Coordinates of C-alpha atoms (C1' of nucleotides) in Angstrom, one line a residue:
Chain A
M241 CA 47.5 -0.1 -9.7
P242 CA 44.1 -0.4 -8.1
Q243 CA 41.8 -2.4 -10.3
A244 CA 38.9 0.0 -12.3
I245 CA 36.0 -2.1 -11.6
D246 CA 32.1 -1.0 -12.1
V247 CA 29.5 -1.5 -9.2
V248 CA 25.7 -2.7 -9.7
W249 CA 24.2 -1.1 -6.3
F250 CA 21.1 -2.5 -4.8
K251 CA 19.0 -0.4 -3.0
R252 CA 14.6 -1.8 -3.1
D253 CA 15.7 -3.8 -6.2
L254 CA 16.6 -6.9 -4.6
R255 CA 16.4 -9.6 -7.0
L256 CA 18.7 -10.8 -10.1
R257 CA 16.1 -11.1 -12.5
D258 CA 13.9 -8.3 -14.7
H259 CA 16.7 -5.8 -13.8
L260 CA 18.3 -3.6 -15.7
P261 CA 21.8 -2.5 -14.2
L262 CA 22.3 -6.1 -14.3
V263 CA 21.7 -6.2 -18.3
Q264 CA 23.9 -3.5 -18.3
V265 CA 27.0 -5.5 -17.0
Q266 CA 27.1 -8.4 -19.5
H267 CA 29.8 -8.6 -20.8
N268 CA 31.3 -5.4 -19.0
P269 CA 34.8 -4.5 -20.0
R270 CA 35.5 -4.3 -16.0
P271 CA 34.8 -6.7 -13.1
V272 CA 31.7 -6.1 -11.8
L273 CA 31.1 -5.5 -8.0
L274 CA 27.5 -6.0 -6.4
L275 CA 26.8 -3.3 -3.4
Y276 CA 24.2 -3.4 -0.8
V277 CA 24.0 -0.7 2.2
F278 CA 22.2 -0.4 5.1
E279 CA 23.0 3.2 5.9
P280 CA 22.1 4.1 9.4
D281 CA 20.7 7.7 8.1
V282 CA 17.7 5.8 5.8
I283 CA 17.6 2.8 8.7
A284 CA 16.9 5.8 11.1
D285 CA 14.2 7.5 9.2
P286 CA 11.5 7.1 11.3
H287 CA 9.3 5.3 8.3
Y288 CA 11.1 2.5 8.9
S289 CA 11.4 -0.4 11.9
L290 CA 13.4 -3.2 11.8
R291 CA 11.0 -5.9 10.5
H292 CA 11.5 -3.6 6.8
W293 CA 15.6 -4.8 7.6
R294 CA 14.9 -8.4 8.2
F295 CA 13.2 -8.2 4.8
V296 CA 16.1 -6.9 2.9
Y297 CA 18.2 -8.8 5.3
Q298 CA 16.4 -11.9 4.2
S299 CA 16.4 -11.1 0.5
L300 CA 20.4 -10.3 0.5
Q301 CA 20.2 -14.3 1.9
D302 CA 18.4 -15.6 -1.0
L303 CA 20.5 -13.4 -3.4
Q304 CA 24.0 -14.9 -2.1
L305 CA 22.3 -18.7 -2.3
Q306 CA 21.6 -17.5 -5.9
L307 CA 24.9 -16.3 -6.6
Q308 CA 27.3 -19.0 -5.0
D309 CA 26.8 -20.5 -9.1
Y310 CA 28.4 -17.8 -10.2
A311 CA 31.2 -17.6 -7.2
T312 CA 30.3 -14.1 -6.5
E313 CA 28.2 -12.6 -3.5
I314 CA 27.1 -9.1 -3.4
V315 CA 29.5 -7.2 -0.8
I316 CA 27.3 -6.1 2.5
M317 CA 27.9 -2.8 4.4
H318 CA 26.5 -1.0 7.3
A319 CA 27.3 2.5 6.6
D320 CA 26.8 5.4 4.7
I321 CA 27.0 5.4 1.2
F322 CA 29.8 7.7 0.7
T323 CA 32.1 6.0 3.4
A324 CA 31.2 2.3 1.8
L325 CA 32.2 3.5 -1.7
T326 CA 35.5 5.1 -0.1
L327 CA 36.4 1.8 1.1
I328 CA 35.9 0.6 -2.0
Q329 CA 37.8 3.0 -3.7
S330 CA 40.8 1.9 -1.1
Q331 CA 41.1 -1.1 -2.8
F332 CA 39.4 -0.7 -6.4
T333 CA 38.7 2.1 -8.6
I334 CA 35.4 2.4 -9.4
M335 CA 34.8 3.9 -12.7
H336 CA 30.7 3.3 -12.8
I337 CA 28.0 3.0 -10.5
Y338 CA 24.5 1.5 -11.6
S339 CA 21.9 1.5 -9.7
H340 CA 18.0 1.6 -10.3
E341 CA 16.2 5.3 -9.6
E342 CA 14.9 5.2 -6.2
I343 CA 11.2 6.9 -6.1
G344 CA 11.6 7.7 -2.3
L345 CA 11.8 9.7 0.7
D346 CA 13.4 12.7 1.6
V347 CA 16.4 10.8 3.0
T348 CA 16.9 9.0 -0.2
Y349 CA 16.3 12.0 -2.1
R350 CA 18.8 14.3 -0.4
R351 CA 21.4 11.2 -0.4
D352 CA 21.4 10.4 -3.9
K353 CA 21.5 14.7 -4.6
A354 CA 25.0 14.5 -2.1
L355 CA 26.2 11.2 -4.0
A356 CA 25.8 12.6 -7.4
Q357 CA 27.8 15.5 -6.2
W358 CA 30.2 13.6 -4.6
C359 CA 30.8 11.7 -7.4
N360 CA 31.7 14.5 -9.7
N361 CA 34.1 15.4 -7.1
N362 CA 35.9 12.3 -6.4
A363 CA 37.9 12.1 -9.9
N364 CA 39.6 8.9 -10.7
I365 CA 43.4 10.0 -10.7
D366 CA 44.3 6.6 -12.1
T367 CA 44.0 6.2 -15.5
D368 CA 41.5 4.7 -17.5
I369 CA 42.4 4.9 -21.3
Q370 CA 38.9 5.0 -22.5
A371 CA 37.7 7.7 -19.9
G372 CA 40.8 9.9 -19.7
P373 CA 43.1 10.6 -16.5
N374 CA 40.4 13.5 -15.1
A375 CA 37.4 11.0 -15.2
S376 CA 34.9 11.0 -12.4
I377 CA 33.0 8.0 -10.8
R378 CA 30.3 7.7 -13.5
W379 CA 26.4 7.1 -11.8
I380 CA 24.1 5.7 -13.8
E381 CA 20.6 5.6 -12.9
F382 CA 18.0 3.6 -14.7
P383 CA 14.1 3.9 -14.5
Y384 CA 12.0 2.2 -12.1
S385 CA 9.0 0.1 -13.4
V386 CA 7.0 2.5 -15.5
V387 CA 7.7 5.4 -13.5
R388 CA 9.4 8.6 -15.4
R389 CA 11.2 11.4 -13.9
G390 CA 10.8 14.5 -14.0
L391 CA 7.4 14.2 -15.3
T392 CA 5.0 17.6 -15.4
H393 CA 1.7 16.0 -17.1
R394 CA 0.6 13.0 -17.8
K395 CA -0.5 13.4 -21.7
D396 CA 0.1 9.9 -23.3
W397 CA 0.7 8.3 -19.4
G398 CA -1.6 5.8 -20.5
R399 CA -0.4 4.8 -23.6
Y400 CA 3.2 4.5 -22.5
W401 CA 2.2 2.4 -19.6
H402 CA 1.3 -0.3 -22.4
E403 CA 4.1 0.1 -24.0
V404 CA 6.7 -0.3 -20.9
I405 CA 5.0 -3.3 -19.5
D406 CA 4.7 -5.4 -22.7
L407 CA 8.3 -5.0 -23.5
P408 CA 10.8 -7.9 -22.4
C409 CA 11.7 -8.5 -18.8
A410 CA 15.1 -7.1 -18.7
D411 CA 16.4 -10.4 -17.8
A412 CA 20.2 -10.4 -17.8
D413 CA 22.4 -14.1 -18.6
L414 CA 24.4 -13.8 -15.4
S415 CA 27.0 -16.0 -16.6
C416 CA 27.8 -13.6 -19.5
I417 CA 28.6 -11.2 -16.1
P418 CA 31.8 -10.9 -15.3
F419 CA 31.5 -10.7 -11.4
I420 CA 34.7 -10.2 -9.0
S421 CA 35.4 -13.6 -7.3
R422 CA 35.1 -14.3 -3.6
A423 CA 39.3 -13.7 -3.2
L424 CA 39.4 -10.6 -4.6
L425 CA 36.4 -9.5 -2.1
T426 CA 38.7 -11.2 1.1
E427 CA 40.7 -8.1 1.8
L428 CA 37.5 -5.7 1.3
H429 CA 35.7 -8.0 3.7
A430 CA 38.3 -8.2 6.5
Q431 CA 37.5 -4.6 6.3
T432 CA 34.0 -4.4 6.7
N433 CA 34.0 -7.3 9.4
T434 CA 32.3 -4.6 12.0
A435 CA 29.5 -4.4 9.1
I436 CA 29.1 -8.0 8.4
E437 CA 28.8 -8.2 12.7
Q438 CA 26.2 -5.6 13.4
Q439 CA 24.5 -7.7 10.4
Q440 CA 24.5 -10.7 12.3
C441 CA 22.6 -8.9 15.5
L442 CA 20.0 -8.1 12.7
A443 CA 19.6 -11.2 11.6
L444 CA 20.1 -12.9 15.2
D445 CA 18.6 -11.1 17.6
P446 CA 16.1 -13.3 19.3
Q447 CA 13.0 -11.2 19.5
W448 CA 12.9 -11.7 15.9
Q449 CA 13.2 -15.0 15.8
E450 CA 9.6 -14.7 17.2
V451 CA 8.1 -12.0 15.6
D452 CA 9.1 -13.5 12.0
K453 CA 6.9 -16.5 12.3
Q454 CA 4.1 -13.8 11.5
L455 CA 6.0 -12.0 9.3
Q456 CA 6.3 -12.5 5.3
L457 CA 9.7 -13.4 4.7
G458 CA 11.5 -11.7 1.5
G459 CA 13.4 -13.2 -1.2
E460 CA 13.2 -13.5 -4.9
K461 CA 12.8 -17.1 -4.0
R462 CA 9.8 -16.6 -1.8
A463 CA 8.1 -13.8 -4.1
W464 CA 7.7 -16.0 -7.0
H465 CA 6.5 -19.1 -4.8
T466 CA 4.1 -16.7 -2.6
Y467 CA 3.1 -15.6 -6.5
Y468 CA 2.7 -19.5 -7.9
S469 CA 0.8 -20.6 -5.2
F470 CA -1.6 -17.3 -5.7
L471 CA -2.1 -18.8 -9.2
N472 CA -2.3 -22.1 -8.4
K473 CA -5.0 -21.8 -6.1
R474 CA -5.5 -18.8 -3.6
G475 CA -6.2 -16.3 -6.0
K476 CA -9.0 -18.0 -7.0
N477 CA -11.9 -15.7 -5.2
Y478 CA -9.7 -13.3 -5.3
A479 CA -11.8 -10.8 -6.2
K480 CA -14.6 -12.0 -3.6
H481 CA -12.6 -12.0 -0.7
I482 CA -10.4 -9.0 -1.3
S483 CA -12.0 -7.0 1.1
S484 CA -12.9 -9.6 3.7
P485 CA -10.0 -8.6 6.6
S486 CA -9.9 -12.1 7.3
L487 CA -10.4 -13.9 3.7
S488 CA -8.1 -11.4 2.0
R489 CA -5.4 -12.3 4.1
H490 CA -5.5 -15.9 1.6
S491 CA -7.5 -15.2 -1.6
C492 CA -5.2 -11.8 -2.2
S493 CA -1.4 -12.2 -4.0
R494 CA 0.6 -11.3 -1.1
L495 CA 3.1 -9.8 -3.4
S496 CA 3.3 -6.2 -2.1
P497 CA 6.2 -6.6 0.3
Y498 CA 7.8 -8.5 -2.4
I499 CA 7.1 -5.7 -4.7
A500 CA 7.9 -2.8 -2.4
W501 CA 11.1 -4.5 -1.7
G502 CA 11.9 -5.1 -5.5
N503 CA 12.3 -9.1 -5.1
I504 CA 9.9 -9.5 -8.1
T505 CA 8.6 -6.5 -10.5
I506 CA 5.1 -5.3 -11.7
K507 CA 6.6 -6.1 -15.0
Q508 CA 7.1 -9.5 -14.3
T509 CA 3.6 -10.1 -12.7
Y510 CA 1.5 -8.6 -15.3
Q511 CA 3.5 -10.4 -17.9
K512 CA 2.7 -13.6 -16.5
L513 CA -1.0 -12.6 -15.9
D514 CA -1.0 -11.8 -18.9
S515 CA 0.7 -15.2 -20.5
L516 CA -2.0 -16.8 -18.2
A517 CA -5.5 -15.5 -19.1
L518 CA -6.5 -16.7 -21.9
T519 CA -5.3 -20.6 -21.0
E520 CA -7.9 -23.2 -20.8
A521 CA -7.3 -23.8 -17.3
Y522 CA -8.0 -20.0 -15.7
L523 CA -11.2 -19.7 -17.9
S524 CA -13.4 -19.1 -14.3
W525 CA -10.3 -16.9 -13.0
R526 CA -11.7 -13.9 -15.5
R527 CA -12.9 -11.8 -12.7
A528 CA -9.7 -12.7 -10.5
F529 CA -7.7 -11.8 -13.3
T530 CA -8.2 -8.7 -14.5
A531 CA -9.2 -7.0 -10.8
M532 CA -5.1 -7.9 -10.5
A533 CA -4.0 -6.6 -13.7
S534 CA -5.9 -3.4 -12.9
R535 CA -3.9 -3.1 -9.6
L536 CA -1.0 -3.6 -10.9
H537 CA -1.8 -1.0 -13.1
W538 CA -3.1 1.9 -10.3
H539 CA 0.6 0.8 -8.4
C540 CA 2.5 3.3 -11.1
H541 CA 0.1 5.3 -11.0
F542 CA 0.5 6.2 -7.5
I543 CA 3.9 6.0 -7.4
Q544 CA 4.3 8.8 -10.5
K545 CA 1.9 10.7 -8.9
F546 CA 4.5 10.6 -6.0
E547 CA 7.7 11.1 -7.9
S548 CA 6.0 14.4 -9.6
E549 CA 5.1 15.9 -6.7
C550 CA 7.3 14.3 -3.5
A551 CA 7.2 17.6 -1.0
M552 CA 3.8 15.3 -0.3
E553 CA 6.0 13.8 2.1
Y554 CA 5.6 17.2 4.3
R555 CA 2.4 18.6 3.1
H556 CA -1.0 18.5 1.8
L557 CA -1.1 17.7 -1.7
N558 CA -4.0 20.0 -1.9
I559 CA -2.2 23.3 -0.2
A560 CA -5.3 25.1 0.6
Y561 CA -5.8 22.4 3.4
D562 CA -3.2 24.1 5.3
A563 CA -6.0 26.1 6.8
Y564 CA -7.6 22.5 7.9
H565 CA -8.3 22.9 11.4
Y566 CA -7.5 19.1 13.2
E567 CA -8.0 18.3 17.0
S568 CA -5.3 20.6 19.0
D569 CA -5.8 20.4 22.2
P570 CA -2.5 18.3 23.2
E571 CA -4.2 16.3 26.1
V572 CA -6.8 14.9 23.3
V573 CA -4.4 14.7 20.7
S574 CA -2.1 12.2 22.6
Q575 CA -4.7 10.4 24.2
R576 CA -6.3 9.8 20.7
L577 CA -3.1 9.0 18.6
S578 CA -2.1 6.5 21.9
A579 CA -5.4 4.7 21.4
W580 CA -5.4 4.6 17.9
K581 CA -1.5 3.6 17.5
T582 CA -2.2 0.9 20.0
G583 CA -5.3 -0.7 18.8
M584 CA -7.1 0.8 22.4
T585 CA -9.5 3.0 20.5
G586 CA -12.4 0.7 21.9
I587 CA -14.3 0.0 18.3
P588 CA -13.3 -3.5 17.8
I589 CA -12.7 -3.7 14.1
V590 CA -10.3 -0.9 14.0
D591 CA -8.6 -2.4 17.1
A592 CA -8.3 -5.7 15.6
N593 CA -6.9 -4.4 12.3
M594 CA -4.5 -2.1 13.9
R595 CA -3.8 -4.6 16.2
A596 CA -3.2 -7.2 13.2
L597 CA -1.1 -4.7 11.5
I598 CA 1.5 -4.7 14.4
A599 CA 1.7 -8.7 14.8
T600 CA 2.0 -9.7 11.0
G601 CA 2.9 -6.3 8.6
Y602 CA -0.3 -6.6 6.6
I603 CA -4.3 -5.9 6.2
N604 CA -6.1 -5.6 3.0
F605 CA -6.4 -2.4 1.6
R606 CA -10.0 -1.4 2.7
M607 CA -9.0 -1.7 6.3
R608 CA -6.0 0.4 5.8
A609 CA -8.4 3.2 4.3
M610 CA -11.1 2.8 7.5
L611 CA -8.1 3.2 9.7
V612 CA -6.8 6.7 7.9
S613 CA -10.4 7.3 7.7
V614 CA -10.6 6.7 11.7
L615 CA -7.6 8.8 12.3
A616 CA -8.0 11.8 10.3
H617 CA -11.7 12.0 10.7
H618 CA -13.1 10.4 13.8
L619 CA -10.7 11.8 15.4
N620 CA -9.9 14.5 13.9
L621 CA -6.1 13.9 13.8
D622 CA -3.5 15.5 11.6
W623 CA -2.6 12.4 9.3
R624 CA 0.9 13.3 9.5
L625 CA 0.9 12.1 13.3
G626 CA -0.4 8.7 11.5
V627 CA 1.6 8.3 9.2
H628 CA 5.1 7.1 9.9
H629 CA 3.7 4.5 12.3
M630 CA 1.6 2.8 9.6
A631 CA 4.8 2.8 7.4
S632 CA 7.3 1.6 10.2
L633 CA 3.9 -1.5 10.6
F634 CA 3.7 -2.2 6.6
L635 CA 5.9 -4.6 5.5
D636 CA 5.3 -3.6 1.9
F637 CA 5.8 -0.2 2.7
E638 CA 6.2 2.1 -0.5
P639 CA 6.7 5.7 -0.3
G640 CA 5.1 6.1 -3.6
I641 CA 2.0 4.4 -2.5
H642 CA 2.2 5.2 1.3
Y643 CA 1.4 9.0 0.8
P644 CA -0.6 9.3 -2.2
Q645 CA -3.5 6.9 -0.5
F646 CA -2.8 8.2 2.8
Q647 CA -3.7 11.9 2.1
M648 CA -6.5 10.7 -0.1
Q649 CA -7.8 8.4 2.3
A650 CA -7.5 11.6 4.7
G651 CA -9.7 14.0 2.0
V652 CA -7.1 16.7 1.6
T653 CA -6.8 16.2 -2.2
G654 CA -9.8 18.0 -3.0
T655 CA -9.9 15.7 -5.9
N656 CA -11.3 12.8 -4.5
T657 CA -14.6 12.2 -2.9
I658 CA -14.5 12.4 0.8
R659 CA -14.3 9.0 2.1
L660 CA -15.7 8.6 5.6
Y661 CA -15.9 5.2 6.9
N662 CA -18.0 3.4 9.2
P663 CA -16.2 1.4 11.3
I664 CA -19.5 -0.1 12.7
K665 CA -21.0 -0.6 9.1
Q666 CA -17.7 -2.4 7.7
S667 CA -17.3 -4.4 10.7
Q668 CA -20.8 -6.0 10.1
E669 CA -20.8 -6.3 6.6
R670 CA -17.2 -7.2 6.6
D671 CA -16.6 -9.7 9.3
P672 CA -19.8 -10.7 9.7
Q673 CA -19.5 -13.5 12.1
G674 CA -16.5 -11.1 13.6
V675 CA -13.7 -14.4 12.7
F676 CA -11.7 -11.2 12.8
I677 CA -12.3 -9.3 15.4
K678 CA -12.2 -12.7 17.9
R679 CA -8.8 -13.6 16.5
W680 CA -7.4 -10.1 17.1
V681 CA -9.5 -8.5 20.1
H682 CA -8.8 -11.9 22.5
E683 CA -10.7 -9.7 25.2
L684 CA -14.2 -10.3 22.9
A685 CA -13.2 -13.5 22.2
E686 CA -16.2 -15.5 24.5
F687 CA -18.5 -13.1 23.1
P688 CA -22.0 -14.2 20.8
D689 CA -20.4 -13.1 17.2
D690 CA -23.2 -10.7 16.6
M691 CA -22.7 -8.5 19.6
V692 CA -18.1 -8.2 18.9
H693 CA -18.8 -5.2 16.4
T694 CA -20.5 -3.1 19.2
P695 CA -20.1 -4.3 22.8
W696 CA -20.9 -1.1 24.8
L697 CA -24.5 -2.3 23.4
V698 CA -24.1 -5.3 25.3
S699 CA -26.4 -4.4 28.2
P700 CA -25.6 -6.0 32.0
M701 CA -28.2 -8.1 32.1
E702 CA -26.9 -9.7 28.5
Q703 CA -23.6 -9.9 30.0
Q704 CA -24.7 -11.7 33.1
L705 CA -27.1 -14.4 30.9
F706 CA -24.5 -14.9 28.9
A707 CA -22.3 -14.9 31.3
L708 CA -19.5 -13.0 29.4
P709 CA -16.4 -12.4 30.9
S710 CA -15.8 -9.0 32.3
N711 CA -12.4 -7.7 30.6
N712 CA -10.6 -4.5 30.3
Y713 CA -11.7 -4.1 26.8
P714 CA -12.3 -0.3 26.8
E715 CA -15.5 2.0 25.7
P716 CA -15.0 3.8 22.3
I717 CA -13.1 6.6 23.1
V718 CA -15.7 8.7 21.4
D719 CA -18.8 9.1 20.0
I720 CA -18.8 6.9 16.5
E721 CA -21.7 8.8 14.7
A722 CA -21.4 12.1 16.6
C723 CA -17.7 12.2 14.9
A724 CA -18.7 11.0 11.9
S725 CA -21.3 13.7 11.3
A726 CA -19.5 16.4 12.3
A727 CA -16.5 15.0 10.1
R728 CA -18.6 15.0 7.5
D729 CA -19.7 18.5 7.7
R730 CA -16.5 20.0 8.3
L731 CA -15.5 18.1 5.4
W732 CA -17.6 18.8 2.6
A733 CA -17.1 22.5 3.6
F734 CA -13.6 23.0 3.6
K735 CA -14.1 21.3 -0.1
K736 CA -16.4 23.9 -1.1
R737 CA -13.9 26.5 -0.2
P738 CA -12.4 28.6 -3.8
E739 CA -8.5 28.1 -2.6
V740 CA -9.4 24.5 -2.1
K741 CA -11.6 24.1 -5.8
K742 CA -8.3 26.2 -7.3
D743 CA -5.2 23.9 -5.8
A744 CA -7.9 20.9 -6.7
R745 CA -7.6 22.0 -11.1
R746 CA -3.8 22.2 -10.8
I747 CA -3.9 18.7 -9.2
L748 CA -6.2 17.6 -11.7
N749 CA -3.8 19.1 -14.9
R750 CA -0.5 17.4 -13.0
H751 CA -1.6 14.3 -12.2
I752 CA -4.8 13.2 -14.3
V753 CA -4.3 10.9 -17.0
P754 CA -6.6 11.5 -19.8
G755 CA -9.4 8.6 -20.1
S756 CA -8.8 7.4 -16.6
R757 CA -11.9 8.9 -15.3
Chain B
dA56 C1' -59.6 -9.0 -9.5
dG57 C1' -57.9 -5.0 -8.7
dT58 C1' -56.9 -1.4 -4.2
dG59 C1' -54.0 0.2 -0.7
dC60 C1' -50.1 0.0 1.6
dA61 C1' -46.1 -1.7 4.3
dG62 C1' -41.7 -3.1 2.2
dT63 C1' -37.6 -3.8 -0.5
dT64 C1' -34.6 -2.7 -4.7
dG65 C1' -32.1 0.6 -7.1
dA66 C1' -31.1 4.7 -9.4
dC67 C1' -29.6 8.9 -8.1
dT68 C1' -28.0 12.7 -5.1
dT69 C1' -25.8 15.2 -1.3
dT70 C1' -22.7 15.3 2.6
Chain C
dT168 C1' -12.4 1.3 -2.7
dA169 C1' -18.3 5.8 1.4
dA170 C1' -22.5 6.6 3.7
dA171 C1' -26.7 8.9 4.3
dG172 C1' -30.9 10.1 1.8
dT173 C1' -34.5 10.8 -1.5
dC174 C1' -37.7 9.2 -4.8
dA175 C1' -39.8 5.8 -8.4
dA176 C1' -40.5 1.9 -9.6
dC177 C1' -41.7 -2.7 -8.0
dT178 C1' -43.3 -7.0 -4.9
dG179 C1' -46.1 -9.5 -1.7
dC180 C1' -49.8 -9.7 0.7
dA181 C1' -54.2 -9.1 3.0
dC182 C1' -58.7 -7.6 1.7

DNA sequence: AGTGCAGTTGACTTT
DNA sequence: TAAAGTCAACTGCAC
């Protein structure tokens, strides 16, 4: 008779501390199998790219290393979840599956619904006295951070946040978990060999050896290392450098990919900040700490918004914007979109940021907002044409932050003010010496500092005088000022429509925390 | 020393 | 986590 086991299913919670499912299986009556599944449907989703799965792979390596101390390891499969569970069922009898709720994309939401159904249909014939002869697999999910499933309003949400964030972290004593031993997993491994091989390919692909050098590496250990380097040194000028495209790379926490993939939690980072805030050593860090804490707070606010309104993956949060008129000439759309995606718009700060994002998976918040602003406003393209591109580039892609932010910056919520960034002004203010532009737009590397913001204004005389190299850097694909002006008129006029205001009232009632604005 | 004036700063409004 | 415009108060300076 197959041995009865329970499964802890890892998804975007790739850590061993502050992990509710792991606390659940302390002193578990049955052996515990740890599982991660690379799911083809999720991998194929246009929001994701190889860099994400590389990060996951690295995170899993970190967990395997830690689990050596407990003589077990995570079972890693490359299959849809049903195939994976069926394979496990061929050797064991699964009684419970424990996991975190995933505030995710449609692709994982559909998977979750199908899995719930599957669990109900897969009655365990083999007896477990307590569960009874017809027990189905029970799938038990634990809440993600401070986010609440099925919330329809935000009354008391602010208080709830503070209550939950101050609760002790869910740190299991791993030595109290009856992990399945490696020996028992051998047979299972034999059957999943092909999966492992596919894993290896992912890991060893030579193109990624090169790319990895510019991307942050995944793993719980890396997460804490990154946080400590922020707290020990890098974060001193957090508030001051946060908007600079170059300095933010050093002075910001850089925890975002670790938080997104669950190597570290908001609660862990917030509590650490809290415990240090009043200590002698950090007296001069008050501004940095306040700014950081406020961002950790906003994190859950946005994810909660997405949880309560997940249709925003496909449509405007404010339904009235379905009638908004974007550029519709297919030639123009395709030309503009391709220039934006590849960092060839001819606007240096825009191209520098897109190229940096492609190469490193990271740019700071303000520059992300600016890229969306240029896409949606100056280029007048439907935000949905760019939303997958940026998701696939952000190493820290988090659905619950990406969509609310993207729509807000695209100005289609009707509740926020219209943020129409002037890329030239941003360039001059945030990258005054052109350090960032020269780093990423090599065509302008030899230009005098003050000319890199608007290279098209350099006259032939100056070009000759300064012996500037002739190069292939494009002229701006649009007239920036004229497009901004047109966008301003278009956006403000549309926002005044009664149907926009009507849906804006609905959105405010549903998503705004009383007293937060 | 007080006045006129160009230029700056900051609060506030509009888009 | 916007930008531009408006306006009043202020500043520095020449006369």
